[in-house]
Short mmCIF file of C-alpha atoms and ligand atoms in Angstrom, two decimals:
data_model
loop_
_atom_site.label_atom_id
_atom_site.label_comp_id
_atom_site.label_asym_id
_atom_site.label_seq_id
_atom_site.Cartn_x
_atom_site.Cartn_y
_atom_site.Cartn_z
CA MET A 1 11.73 34.08 14.93
CA LYS A 2 9.70 30.89 15.26
CA ARG A 3 8.81 29.32 11.94
CA ILE A 4 5.13 28.99 11.03
CA GLU A 5 4.08 26.13 8.79
CA ILE A 6 2.55 27.11 5.49
CA LYS A 7 -0.55 25.02 6.23
CA ASP A 8 -1.19 27.23 9.27
CA ALA A 9 -0.12 30.48 7.62
CA LEU A 10 -2.70 29.96 4.87
CA GLN A 11 -5.42 29.68 7.52
CA MET A 12 -4.41 32.89 9.30
CA GLN A 13 -5.97 36.33 8.89
CA ALA A 14 -3.90 39.18 7.50
CA THR A 15 -1.90 40.46 10.45
CA ASP A 16 0.36 43.32 11.47
CA GLU A 17 2.76 41.01 13.21
CA ALA A 18 5.61 39.60 11.17
CA ILE A 19 5.80 35.85 10.68
CA ASN A 20 8.52 33.57 9.39
CA VAL A 21 8.09 30.74 6.88
CA ARG A 22 10.63 28.37 5.38
CA GLY A 23 10.43 26.01 2.50
CA TRP A 24 11.39 25.17 -1.06
CA VAL A 25 10.75 27.40 -4.03
CA ARG A 26 8.34 25.91 -6.55
CA THR A 27 8.34 28.85 -8.97
CA LYS A 28 9.62 32.38 -9.23
CA ARG A 29 8.19 34.91 -11.64
CA GLY A 30 7.79 38.64 -11.69
CA SER A 31 8.14 41.99 -13.34
CA LYS A 32 10.44 44.94 -12.90
CA ASN A 33 9.13 46.00 -9.52
CA VAL A 34 7.88 42.84 -7.94
CA ALA A 35 8.76 39.16 -7.73
CA PHE A 36 6.34 36.37 -6.85
CA ILE A 37 7.69 33.21 -5.26
CA ALA A 38 5.53 30.12 -4.67
CA LEU A 39 6.85 28.48 -1.51
CA ASN A 40 6.03 24.97 -0.32
CA ASP A 41 7.09 23.28 2.90
CA GLY A 42 5.21 19.99 2.54
CA SER A 43 2.77 20.73 5.36
CA THR A 44 0.08 21.12 2.72
CA LEU A 45 -0.39 20.74 -1.00
CA HIS A 46 -0.80 24.49 -1.28
CA ASN A 47 1.97 27.03 -1.74
CA LEU A 48 2.25 30.33 0.04
CA GLN A 49 2.80 33.22 -2.33
CA LEU A 50 5.71 35.43 -1.31
CA VAL A 51 5.55 38.93 -2.75
CA VAL A 52 8.88 40.70 -2.93
CA ASN A 53 8.78 44.41 -3.60
CA LEU A 54 11.95 45.15 -5.54
CA ASP A 55 11.91 48.78 -4.49
CA GLU A 56 12.53 47.59 -0.93
CA ILE A 57 14.56 44.45 -1.43
CA PRO A 58 17.40 44.52 -3.96
CA GLU A 59 17.03 42.09 -6.82
CA SER A 60 20.48 40.72 -5.95
CA ALA A 61 18.94 39.16 -2.82
CA LEU A 62 16.91 36.94 -5.16
CA ALA A 63 19.72 36.12 -7.55
CA LEU A 64 20.03 32.53 -6.32
CA VAL A 65 16.37 32.04 -5.49
CA HIS A 66 15.31 29.58 -8.19
CA THR A 67 13.01 26.60 -8.38
CA GLY A 68 14.28 24.00 -5.88
CA ALA A 69 16.18 26.44 -3.64
CA SER A 70 15.32 26.64 0.04
CA VAL A 71 14.59 29.98 1.65
CA SER A 72 13.51 31.56 4.90
CA ALA A 73 11.18 34.54 4.51
CA THR A 74 9.85 37.00 7.05
CA GLY A 75 7.07 39.49 6.55
CA LYS A 76 3.43 40.31 7.13
CA LEU A 77 0.47 38.35 5.85
CA VAL A 78 -1.65 40.60 3.68
CA PRO A 79 -4.88 39.97 1.79
CA SER A 80 -4.00 38.45 -1.55
CA ALA A 81 -4.87 40.21 -4.76
CA GLY A 82 -4.43 37.00 -6.72
CA SER A 83 -7.02 34.28 -6.90
CA GLY A 84 -6.63 30.93 -5.16
CA GLN A 85 -5.47 32.18 -1.79
CA ALA A 86 -6.82 34.51 0.89
CA VAL A 87 -3.44 35.76 2.08
CA GLU A 88 0.10 36.16 0.81
CA LEU A 89 3.34 37.16 2.47
CA ALA A 90 4.62 40.69 1.91
CA VAL A 91 8.30 39.91 2.30
CA ALA A 92 10.43 42.19 4.48
CA GLN A 93 13.43 39.86 4.61
CA ILE A 94 14.44 36.86 2.60
CA GLU A 95 17.38 34.58 3.24
CA LEU A 96 18.68 31.87 0.95
CA LEU A 97 19.20 28.64 2.91
CA GLY A 98 20.34 26.38 0.08
CA ALA A 99 20.77 27.19 -3.59
CA ALA A 100 19.67 24.86 -6.42
CA ASN A 101 21.52 25.42 -9.65
CA PRO A 102 18.77 25.79 -12.27
CA ASP A 103 20.96 24.15 -14.91
CA GLU A 104 21.21 21.01 -12.81
CA TYR A 105 18.02 20.83 -10.75
CA PRO A 106 15.94 18.14 -12.49
CA LEU A 107 12.46 19.27 -11.42
CA GLN A 108 11.34 22.10 -13.61
CA PRO A 109 8.05 23.91 -13.00
CA LYS A 110 6.27 21.77 -15.59
CA LYS A 111 4.71 18.34 -15.76
CA HIS A 112 7.19 15.48 -15.53
CA SER A 113 6.31 11.90 -16.43
CA LEU A 114 5.95 9.39 -13.60
CA GLU A 115 8.67 7.29 -15.23
CA PHE A 116 11.07 10.23 -15.16
CA LEU A 117 10.23 10.92 -11.51
CA ARG A 118 10.92 7.27 -10.58
CA GLU A 119 14.50 7.92 -11.68
CA LYS A 120 14.52 10.94 -9.38
CA ALA A 121 13.03 9.25 -6.35
CA HIS A 122 15.33 11.27 -4.08
CA LEU A 123 13.61 14.47 -5.17
CA ARG A 124 10.12 13.40 -6.18
CA PHE A 125 8.70 14.17 -2.72
CA ARG A 126 8.97 17.78 -3.88
CA THR A 127 6.27 17.38 -6.50
CA ASN A 128 2.58 17.87 -5.79
CA THR A 129 1.78 14.30 -6.76
CA PHE A 130 4.33 12.62 -4.52
CA SER A 131 3.88 14.91 -1.55
CA ALA A 132 0.12 14.28 -1.74
CA ILE A 133 0.75 10.52 -1.84
CA ALA A 134 3.19 10.75 1.09
CA ARG A 135 0.65 12.66 3.20
CA LEU A 136 -2.08 10.17 2.30
CA ARG A 137 0.20 7.24 3.11
CA HIS A 138 0.78 8.75 6.51
CA ALA A 139 -2.94 9.36 7.05
CA MET A 140 -3.75 5.75 6.12
CA THR A 141 -1.04 4.40 8.43
CA PHE A 142 -2.45 6.43 11.29
CA ALA A 143 -6.02 5.44 10.46
CA ILE A 144 -5.11 1.75 10.45
CA HIS A 145 -3.66 1.96 13.94
CA LYS A 146 -6.64 4.01 15.07
CA PHE A 147 -9.15 1.56 13.60
CA PHE A 148 -7.64 -1.35 15.50
CA ASN A 149 -6.88 0.55 18.68
CA ASP A 150 -10.47 1.82 18.89
CA ARG A 151 -11.66 -1.78 18.65
CA GLY A 152 -9.41 -3.19 21.35
CA PHE A 153 -6.82 -4.88 19.11
CA TYR A 154 -3.17 -5.08 20.15
CA ASN A 155 -0.39 -4.31 17.70
CA ILE A 156 2.16 -7.14 17.58
CA HIS A 157 5.65 -6.73 16.16
CA SER A 158 6.26 -9.89 14.20
CA PRO A 159 9.86 -10.69 13.28
CA ILE A 160 11.42 -9.63 9.99
CA ILE A 161 14.05 -12.36 9.94
CA THR A 162 12.49 -15.81 10.20
CA GLY A 163 13.41 -19.47 9.92
CA SER A 164 10.11 -20.48 8.33
CA ASP A 165 8.10 -19.84 5.17
CA ALA A 166 4.70 -18.62 6.32
CA GLU A 167 3.02 -18.98 2.95
CA GLY A 168 4.82 -22.15 1.91
CA ALA A 169 5.35 -20.60 -1.51
CA GLY A 170 9.15 -20.56 -1.40
CA GLU A 171 9.45 -16.96 -2.56
CA MET A 172 11.87 -15.84 0.10
CA PHE A 173 14.98 -13.70 0.23
CA GLN A 174 17.71 -15.50 2.10
CA VAL A 175 19.55 -13.83 4.94
CA THR A 176 23.09 -14.98 5.56
CA THR A 177 26.50 -13.92 6.78
CA LEU A 178 28.20 -16.91 5.17
CA PRO A 179 30.99 -15.93 2.78
CA LEU A 180 29.42 -16.37 -0.65
CA LYS A 181 32.73 -17.15 -2.37
CA THR A 182 33.61 -19.97 -0.01
CA ILE A 183 30.35 -21.35 1.28
CA PRO A 184 30.96 -24.01 3.94
CA LEU A 185 29.58 -27.40 2.87
CA THR A 186 28.52 -30.47 4.80
CA PRO A 187 30.07 -33.88 3.97
CA GLU A 188 26.97 -34.40 1.77
CA LYS A 189 27.89 -31.21 -0.12
CA ASP A 190 24.90 -29.26 1.15
CA ILE A 191 25.30 -25.74 2.45
CA ASP A 192 26.37 -25.99 6.08
CA PHE A 193 23.95 -23.56 7.70
CA SER A 194 25.18 -24.58 11.14
CA LYS A 195 28.10 -22.21 10.38
CA ASP A 196 25.71 -19.37 9.53
CA PHE A 197 24.77 -16.52 11.88
CA PHE A 198 21.71 -18.22 13.35
CA GLY A 199 23.05 -21.75 13.01
CA LYS A 200 20.27 -22.45 10.53
CA ALA A 201 18.87 -21.10 7.27
CA ALA A 202 17.19 -17.72 7.63
CA ASN A 203 14.94 -15.57 5.41
CA LEU A 204 13.14 -12.27 5.30
CA THR A 205 9.54 -12.82 6.30
CA VAL A 206 6.79 -13.10 3.67
CA SER A 207 4.06 -12.55 6.28
CA GLY A 208 3.63 -11.95 10.00
CA GLN A 209 0.60 -14.20 10.13
CA LEU A 210 2.00 -17.23 11.91
CA GLU A 211 3.36 -15.12 14.75
CA ALA A 212 0.12 -13.10 14.85
CA GLU A 213 -1.75 -16.38 15.30
CA LEU A 214 0.40 -17.24 18.33
CA ALA A 215 -0.45 -13.87 19.86
CA ALA A 216 -4.16 -14.08 18.99
CA LEU A 217 -4.34 -17.41 20.82
CA ALA A 218 -3.65 -15.51 24.04
CA LEU A 219 -4.63 -11.88 23.44
CA SER A 220 -7.70 -12.63 21.29
CA LYS A 221 -7.49 -9.64 18.94
CA VAL A 222 -4.17 -8.59 17.44
CA TYR A 223 -2.75 -7.12 14.25
CA THR A 224 0.65 -6.65 12.67
CA PHE A 225 1.69 -3.85 10.35
CA GLY A 226 5.12 -4.42 8.98
CA PRO A 227 7.30 -4.86 5.93
CA THR A 228 7.11 -8.16 4.09
CA PHE A 229 9.35 -9.47 1.35
CA ARG A 230 8.68 -11.62 -1.67
CA ALA A 231 11.32 -12.76 -4.11
CA GLU A 232 8.83 -13.50 -6.86
CA ASN A 233 10.13 -12.23 -10.16
CA SER A 234 6.93 -10.48 -11.19
CA ASN A 235 7.40 -7.18 -12.93
CA THR A 236 3.82 -5.94 -12.77
CA SER A 237 2.18 -2.70 -11.71
CA ARG A 238 0.77 -4.56 -8.65
CA HIS A 239 3.81 -6.34 -7.22
CA LEU A 240 6.70 -5.20 -5.06
CA ALA A 241 9.56 -7.25 -3.63
CA GLU A 242 9.17 -5.26 -0.39
CA PHE A 243 5.70 -4.18 0.64
CA TRP A 244 3.84 -3.41 3.84
CA MET A 245 1.10 -5.63 5.10
CA ILE A 246 -1.58 -5.26 7.75
CA GLU A 247 -2.53 -8.60 9.26
CA PRO A 248 -5.29 -8.79 11.88
CA GLU A 249 -5.85 -12.13 13.57
CA VAL A 250 -8.83 -12.79 15.83
CA ALA A 251 -9.52 -15.73 18.13
CA PHE A 252 -13.11 -17.07 18.07
CA ASN A 253 -13.81 -15.45 14.67
CA ASP A 254 -15.05 -17.53 11.76
CA ILE A 255 -14.84 -16.65 8.08
CA HIS A 256 -18.01 -14.55 8.20
CA ASP A 257 -16.68 -12.44 11.07
CA ASN A 258 -13.47 -12.18 9.08
CA MET A 259 -15.29 -10.82 6.03
CA ASP A 260 -17.19 -8.33 8.19
CA LEU A 261 -13.94 -7.11 9.72
CA ALA A 262 -12.28 -6.71 6.31
CA GLU A 263 -15.24 -4.81 4.93
CA ASP A 264 -15.51 -2.56 8.00
CA MET A 265 -11.82 -1.80 7.90
CA LEU A 266 -11.71 -0.92 4.19
CA ARG A 267 -14.75 1.33 4.52
CA TYR A 268 -13.29 3.01 7.60
CA LEU A 269 -10.03 3.74 5.78
CA ILE A 270 -11.73 5.15 2.70
CA LYS A 271 -13.95 7.35 4.85
CA TYR A 272 -10.95 8.51 6.84
CA ALA A 273 -9.20 9.60 3.66
CA LEU A 274 -12.29 11.43 2.38
CA ASP A 275 -12.81 13.19 5.72
CA ASN A 276 -9.21 14.08 6.47
CA CYS A 277 -7.39 14.52 3.16
CA PRO A 278 -9.80 16.41 0.89
CA ASP A 279 -7.14 18.66 -0.72
CA ASP A 280 -4.72 15.90 -1.59
CA LEU A 281 -7.54 13.69 -2.90
CA ALA A 282 -8.97 16.51 -5.01
CA PHE A 283 -5.52 17.11 -6.48
CA LEU A 284 -5.02 13.40 -7.26
CA ALA A 285 -8.49 13.24 -8.78
CA ARG A 286 -7.57 16.09 -11.16
CA ARG A 287 -4.27 14.40 -11.93
CA LEU A 288 -6.03 11.18 -12.90
CA GLU A 289 -8.56 13.02 -15.01
CA GLU A 290 -5.77 14.83 -16.89
CA GLU A 291 -3.80 11.64 -17.36
CA GLU A 292 -6.78 9.88 -18.87
CA SER A 293 -8.18 12.85 -20.79
CA GLY A 294 -6.90 11.49 -24.11
CA ARG A 295 -8.63 8.13 -23.66
CA LYS A 296 -12.00 6.96 -24.93
CA ALA A 297 -14.82 7.26 -22.40
CA GLU A 298 -15.05 3.51 -21.84
CA GLU A 299 -11.31 3.27 -21.11
CA ARG A 300 -11.35 5.94 -18.45
CA SER A 301 -11.60 5.06 -14.77
CA MET A 302 -14.37 6.27 -12.54
CA GLU A 303 -13.73 9.72 -11.09
CA LEU A 304 -11.57 9.19 -7.99
CA ILE A 305 -13.78 10.73 -5.29
CA ALA A 306 -16.91 9.20 -6.82
CA LYS A 307 -15.17 5.81 -6.84
CA LEU A 308 -14.22 6.10 -3.16
CA LYS A 309 -17.76 7.11 -2.23
CA PHE A 310 -19.19 4.32 -4.32
CA VAL A 311 -17.23 1.70 -2.37
CA LEU A 312 -18.24 3.39 0.86
CA GLU A 313 -21.92 3.17 0.05
CA ASN A 314 -22.29 -0.24 -1.56
CA PRO A 315 -21.98 -3.54 0.30
CA PHE A 316 -19.40 -5.94 -1.12
CA GLU A 317 -20.68 -8.92 -3.07
CA ARG A 318 -19.89 -12.23 -1.34
CA ILE A 319 -19.73 -15.36 -3.50
CA THR A 320 -17.88 -18.65 -3.50
CA TYR A 321 -15.07 -19.57 -5.85
CA THR A 322 -17.35 -22.21 -7.38
CA GLU A 323 -19.99 -19.59 -8.19
CA ALA A 324 -17.30 -17.30 -9.61
CA ILE A 325 -16.05 -20.05 -11.94
CA GLU A 326 -19.60 -20.54 -13.29
CA ILE A 327 -19.93 -16.79 -13.95
CA LEU A 328 -16.53 -16.64 -15.63
CA LYS A 329 -17.09 -19.76 -17.73
CA ASN A 330 -20.27 -18.28 -19.17
CA SER A 331 -18.93 -14.75 -19.48
CA GLN A 332 -18.70 -13.03 -22.84
CA PRO A 333 -14.90 -12.58 -22.82
CA ASN A 334 -14.48 -16.27 -22.01
CA ARG A 335 -16.84 -17.44 -24.74
CA LYS A 336 -15.22 -15.07 -27.24
CA GLY A 337 -11.71 -16.18 -26.26
CA LYS A 338 -10.77 -12.74 -24.92
CA PHE A 339 -9.14 -13.93 -21.68
CA ASN A 340 -5.42 -14.69 -21.84
CA TYR A 341 -6.19 -17.58 -19.50
CA PRO A 342 -9.47 -19.21 -20.62
CA VAL A 343 -11.66 -20.50 -17.78
CA ASN A 344 -12.57 -24.10 -18.50
CA GLU A 345 -12.52 -26.04 -15.32
CA TRP A 346 -13.03 -25.86 -11.62
CA GLY A 347 -9.75 -25.79 -9.71
CA ALA A 348 -7.72 -23.31 -11.73
CA ASP A 349 -6.26 -20.29 -9.98
CA LEU A 350 -7.93 -17.02 -10.91
CA GLN A 351 -5.84 -14.51 -12.82
CA SER A 352 -6.04 -10.79 -12.34
CA GLU A 353 -8.08 -10.47 -15.60
CA HIS A 354 -10.73 -12.79 -14.09
CA GLU A 355 -10.82 -10.96 -10.78
CA ARG A 356 -11.23 -7.65 -12.54
CA TYR A 357 -13.96 -8.99 -14.80
CA LEU A 358 -15.98 -10.07 -11.78
CA VAL A 359 -15.52 -6.74 -10.00
CA GLU A 360 -15.57 -4.23 -12.84
CA LYS A 361 -17.87 -5.82 -15.38
CA HIS A 362 -20.10 -8.38 -13.71
CA PHE A 363 -20.89 -7.11 -10.20
CA LYS A 364 -19.58 -3.54 -10.58
CA ARG A 365 -18.56 -3.44 -6.94
CA PRO A 366 -15.98 -5.05 -4.62
CA VAL A 367 -16.32 -8.81 -4.36
CA ILE A 368 -15.31 -11.22 -1.61
CA LEU A 369 -14.57 -14.67 -2.99
CA THR A 370 -14.59 -17.56 -0.53
CA ASP A 371 -14.09 -21.31 -0.38
CA TYR A 372 -11.30 -21.77 -2.89
CA PRO A 373 -9.95 -25.18 -3.93
CA LYS A 374 -7.52 -26.30 -1.26
CA LYS A 375 -4.81 -27.12 -3.78
CA ILE A 376 -4.32 -23.46 -4.77
CA LYS A 377 -4.27 -22.10 -1.21
CA ALA A 378 -1.88 -22.17 1.75
CA PHE A 379 -1.60 -25.07 4.20
CA TYR A 380 -3.02 -23.23 7.20
CA MET A 381 -6.53 -22.61 5.86
CA LYS A 382 -9.46 -24.40 7.48
CA GLN A 383 -10.64 -27.34 5.44
CA ASN A 384 -14.30 -27.54 4.49
CA GLU A 385 -16.36 -30.72 4.93
CA ASP A 386 -16.39 -31.31 1.16
CA GLY A 387 -12.70 -32.27 1.32
CA GLN A 388 -12.02 -30.08 -1.73
CA THR A 389 -12.22 -26.49 -0.59
CA VAL A 390 -10.85 -24.33 2.23
CA ARG A 391 -12.33 -21.41 4.10
CA ALA A 392 -10.28 -18.81 2.20
CA MET A 393 -11.43 -15.31 1.40
CA ASP A 394 -9.97 -12.85 -1.10
CA VAL A 395 -11.29 -9.31 -1.35
CA LEU A 396 -11.21 -8.03 -4.93
CA PHE A 397 -11.28 -4.32 -5.76
CA PRO A 398 -11.93 -2.40 -8.98
CA GLY A 399 -8.75 -1.47 -10.81
CA ILE A 400 -6.66 -3.55 -8.40
CA GLY A 401 -7.82 -7.16 -8.25
CA GLU A 402 -6.84 -8.82 -4.97
CA ILE A 403 -6.40 -6.29 -2.18
CA ILE A 404 -6.87 -8.68 0.76
CA GLY A 405 -6.16 -12.38 1.17
CA GLY A 406 -7.18 -14.26 4.29
CA SER A 407 -8.98 -17.23 5.79
CA GLN A 408 -10.35 -18.99 8.77
CA ARG A 409 -7.46 -21.10 10.07
CA GLU A 410 -7.31 -24.86 10.54
CA GLU A 411 -7.50 -25.24 14.30
CA ASN A 412 -7.64 -29.04 14.35
CA TYR A 413 -4.20 -30.50 15.10
CA ASP A 414 -4.55 -33.70 13.09
CA LYS A 415 -6.02 -32.02 10.02
CA LEU A 416 -3.36 -29.31 10.06
CA LEU A 417 -0.56 -31.85 10.45
CA GLN A 418 -1.94 -33.93 7.61
CA ARG A 419 -2.17 -30.92 5.30
CA MET A 420 1.35 -29.79 6.18
CA ASN A 421 2.64 -33.24 5.30
CA GLU A 422 0.69 -33.33 2.05
CA MET A 423 2.11 -29.94 1.08
CA HIS A 424 5.65 -30.75 2.24
CA VAL A 425 5.70 -27.96 4.80
CA PRO A 426 8.73 -28.71 7.01
CA ILE A 427 7.29 -29.75 10.37
CA GLU A 428 10.69 -29.48 12.08
CA THR A 429 10.83 -25.68 11.57
CA MET A 430 7.13 -25.22 12.40
CA TRP A 431 6.66 -27.32 15.54
CA TRP A 432 5.78 -24.21 17.54
CA TYR A 433 2.94 -23.35 15.18
CA LEU A 434 1.52 -26.85 15.48
CA GLU A 435 1.74 -26.74 19.28
CA THR A 436 -0.85 -23.97 19.45
CA ARG A 437 -3.34 -26.56 18.14
CA LYS A 438 -2.32 -28.92 20.93
CA PHE A 439 -2.81 -26.51 23.82
CA GLY A 440 -6.16 -24.75 24.03
CA THR A 441 -6.84 -24.45 20.33
CA VAL A 442 -9.82 -22.34 19.23
CA PRO A 443 -11.38 -21.34 15.92
CA HIS A 444 -9.72 -18.20 14.61
CA ALA A 445 -9.40 -16.17 11.45
CA GLY A 446 -7.42 -13.32 9.93
CA PHE A 447 -6.33 -11.68 6.73
CA GLY A 448 -3.62 -9.59 5.11
CA LEU A 449 -4.22 -6.23 3.49
CA GLY A 450 -1.50 -5.14 1.08
CA PHE A 451 -0.86 -1.55 2.11
CA GLU A 452 0.39 -0.42 -1.30
CA ARG A 453 -2.59 -2.01 -3.04
CA LEU A 454 -4.79 0.04 -0.71
CA MET A 455 -2.75 3.13 -1.58
CA LEU A 456 -3.23 2.45 -5.30
CA PHE A 457 -6.96 2.42 -4.76
CA ILE A 458 -7.07 5.52 -2.57
CA THR A 459 -4.78 7.64 -4.74
CA GLY A 460 -5.94 6.47 -8.17
CA MET A 461 -2.32 5.89 -9.17
CA GLY A 462 -1.77 3.17 -11.76
CA ASN A 463 1.61 1.76 -10.74
CA ILE A 464 2.55 0.39 -7.33
CA ARG A 465 6.05 1.90 -7.75
CA ASP A 466 4.47 5.31 -7.29
CA VAL A 467 2.71 4.74 -3.97
CA ILE A 468 5.77 3.69 -1.95
CA PRO A 469 8.65 6.16 -1.66
CA PHE A 470 11.44 3.76 -2.58
CA PRO A 471 10.07 0.78 -4.49
CA ARG A 472 11.97 -2.50 -4.52
CA THR A 473 11.35 -4.47 -7.70
CA PRO A 474 13.54 -6.83 -9.75
CA LEU A 475 16.75 -5.02 -10.83
CA ASN A 476 15.74 -1.85 -9.03
CA LEU A 477 17.55 -0.80 -5.85
CA GLU A 478 18.94 2.65 -6.53
CA PHE A 479 17.66 4.69 -3.63
O1 LIG B 501 -2.64 -13.20 -0.17
P1 LIG B 501 -1.36 -13.05 0.61
O2 LIG B 501 -0.16 -13.75 0.10
O3 LIG B 501 -1.73 -13.52 2.08
C1 LIG B 501 -0.87 -13.63 3.13
O4 LIG B 501 0.29 -13.30 3.14
C2 LIG B 501 -1.54 -14.09 4.39
N1 LIG B 501 -0.50 -14.54 5.32
C3 LIG B 501 -2.38 -13.00 4.96
C4 LIG B 501 -3.11 -13.41 6.21
O5 LIG B 501 -4.04 -14.18 6.11
N2 LIG B 501 -2.70 -12.92 7.36
O6 LIG B 501 -1.01 -11.52 0.75
C5 LIG B 501 -1.93 -10.62 1.33
C6 LIG B 501 -2.04 -9.35 0.53
C7 LIG B 501 -2.53 -9.54 -0.89
O7 LIG B 501 -3.94 -9.62 -0.93
C8 LIG B 501 -2.01 -8.30 -1.58
O8 LIG B 501 -2.84 -7.18 -1.29
C9 LIG B 501 -0.71 -8.08 -0.87
O9 LIG B 501 -0.76 -8.76 0.37
N3 LIG B 501 0.44 -8.58 -1.63
C10 LIG B 501 1.31 -7.82 -2.30
N4 LIG B 501 1.39 -6.49 -2.45
C11 LIG B 501 2.42 -5.99 -3.18
N5 LIG B 501 3.37 -6.75 -3.76
C12 LIG B 501 3.33 -8.10 -3.64
N6 LIG B 501 4.29 -8.85 -4.20
C13 LIG B 501 2.27 -8.69 -2.88
N7 LIG B 501 1.93 -9.96 -2.55
C14 LIG B 501 0.83 -9.87 -1.79
MG1 LIG B 502 -3.35 -13.98 -1.89
#
């Protein structure tokens, strides 16, 4: 018999025709005459209740049906006596597909801590929290492609192995097939990369931007959506060594167009989640509320759905870095010495505590900061006439800090070359990037959205390790 997904079964009317469902047992309980099994197949957050009449089916058939086991059940959908569901399955036949020894299966029908579940990443998809996150991650991936496709953007596959450092920050994982015990050396005792696989040093990419720029300077509107890798040793709840980034790049756009695009995209994605994933969001909202129930009112976050709607309905605040520094300098936490990094002077990089102050305390809405000092930003950003700042833009979100980083790009060959020299960006590995400014250069702009930072915001989860199935962080590569 053809299997029906539980999502669809729960929408069906009670019927005289038998149907078949398959899935994993979440719980089994019962009395002398009847057993109730909550079955989940991942198609929805909700379980289908299987009702097994023990007068008709021998109890021995259920002997190995425990939490975690997989079963196939056939029967008729009947109106449910219990609350919470319209129908349940009156089981005529039940077959064990795979047993799960209850003494060994780590997921018990109770609440497990997120830390515990990180150690069980191979099984955590089977919990409500992680299946809801997985479905939302899928929905957001789809919505991102739809957003760009509907607007005439082309998806570009930028390379994962590269010979250049797109951000110039030197935080790259090296890729090599050289024998590490006997590394070939040049006469000058440097590593002889000419003997390596590519005949030169290679890394995992930190960003697809440079390649996206090449494509935008022919196709006008493009975006990448791929994995990116950063070997920064930051063990925070916002950083991964491997994360996914969405990088649109648009020819003829300036920084204002760029901000509009970022704002449109974020709103579109939030609305898509609200419209298409109400059950999973409602579940995650309850989860967050429970998690924070012990905290004082002022330490609790905004209710998840209300927070998403709030961002949907309120325009982002747009201010310059210089204005932000003035606000921060005069802010109460700064004057009272509450910041870990006091704000004294123009030119310092903003820390997450400063970003969150601006968003959560001062403006109480997302903020786009522009025109940062050039010395704290990447070489490719368009230089302003003041000689001090660049046309950078960071989008800051409540609870997250920076969710997007981007800029208008320097399209002038001489200015770009000069900046690359000043910042010691190796021209010899980047000649192709410079050439685009020699042949038909145009103003253009783009940005990068950190996909997991978006997922943190949408799901209300507090740690980035919980919004990607298999997080890569320092000293963590089990699964
Ligand atoms: O600000 P970043 O470094 O910008 C770029 O990579 C540009 N090339 C983007 C562009 O203009 N096309 O990174 C962009 C975003 C950040 O705002 C953040 O959301 C995310 O990527 N991000 C990280 N997410 C998780 N873990 C990390 N280690 C991250 N580093 C950056
Ligand atoms: Mg950034």
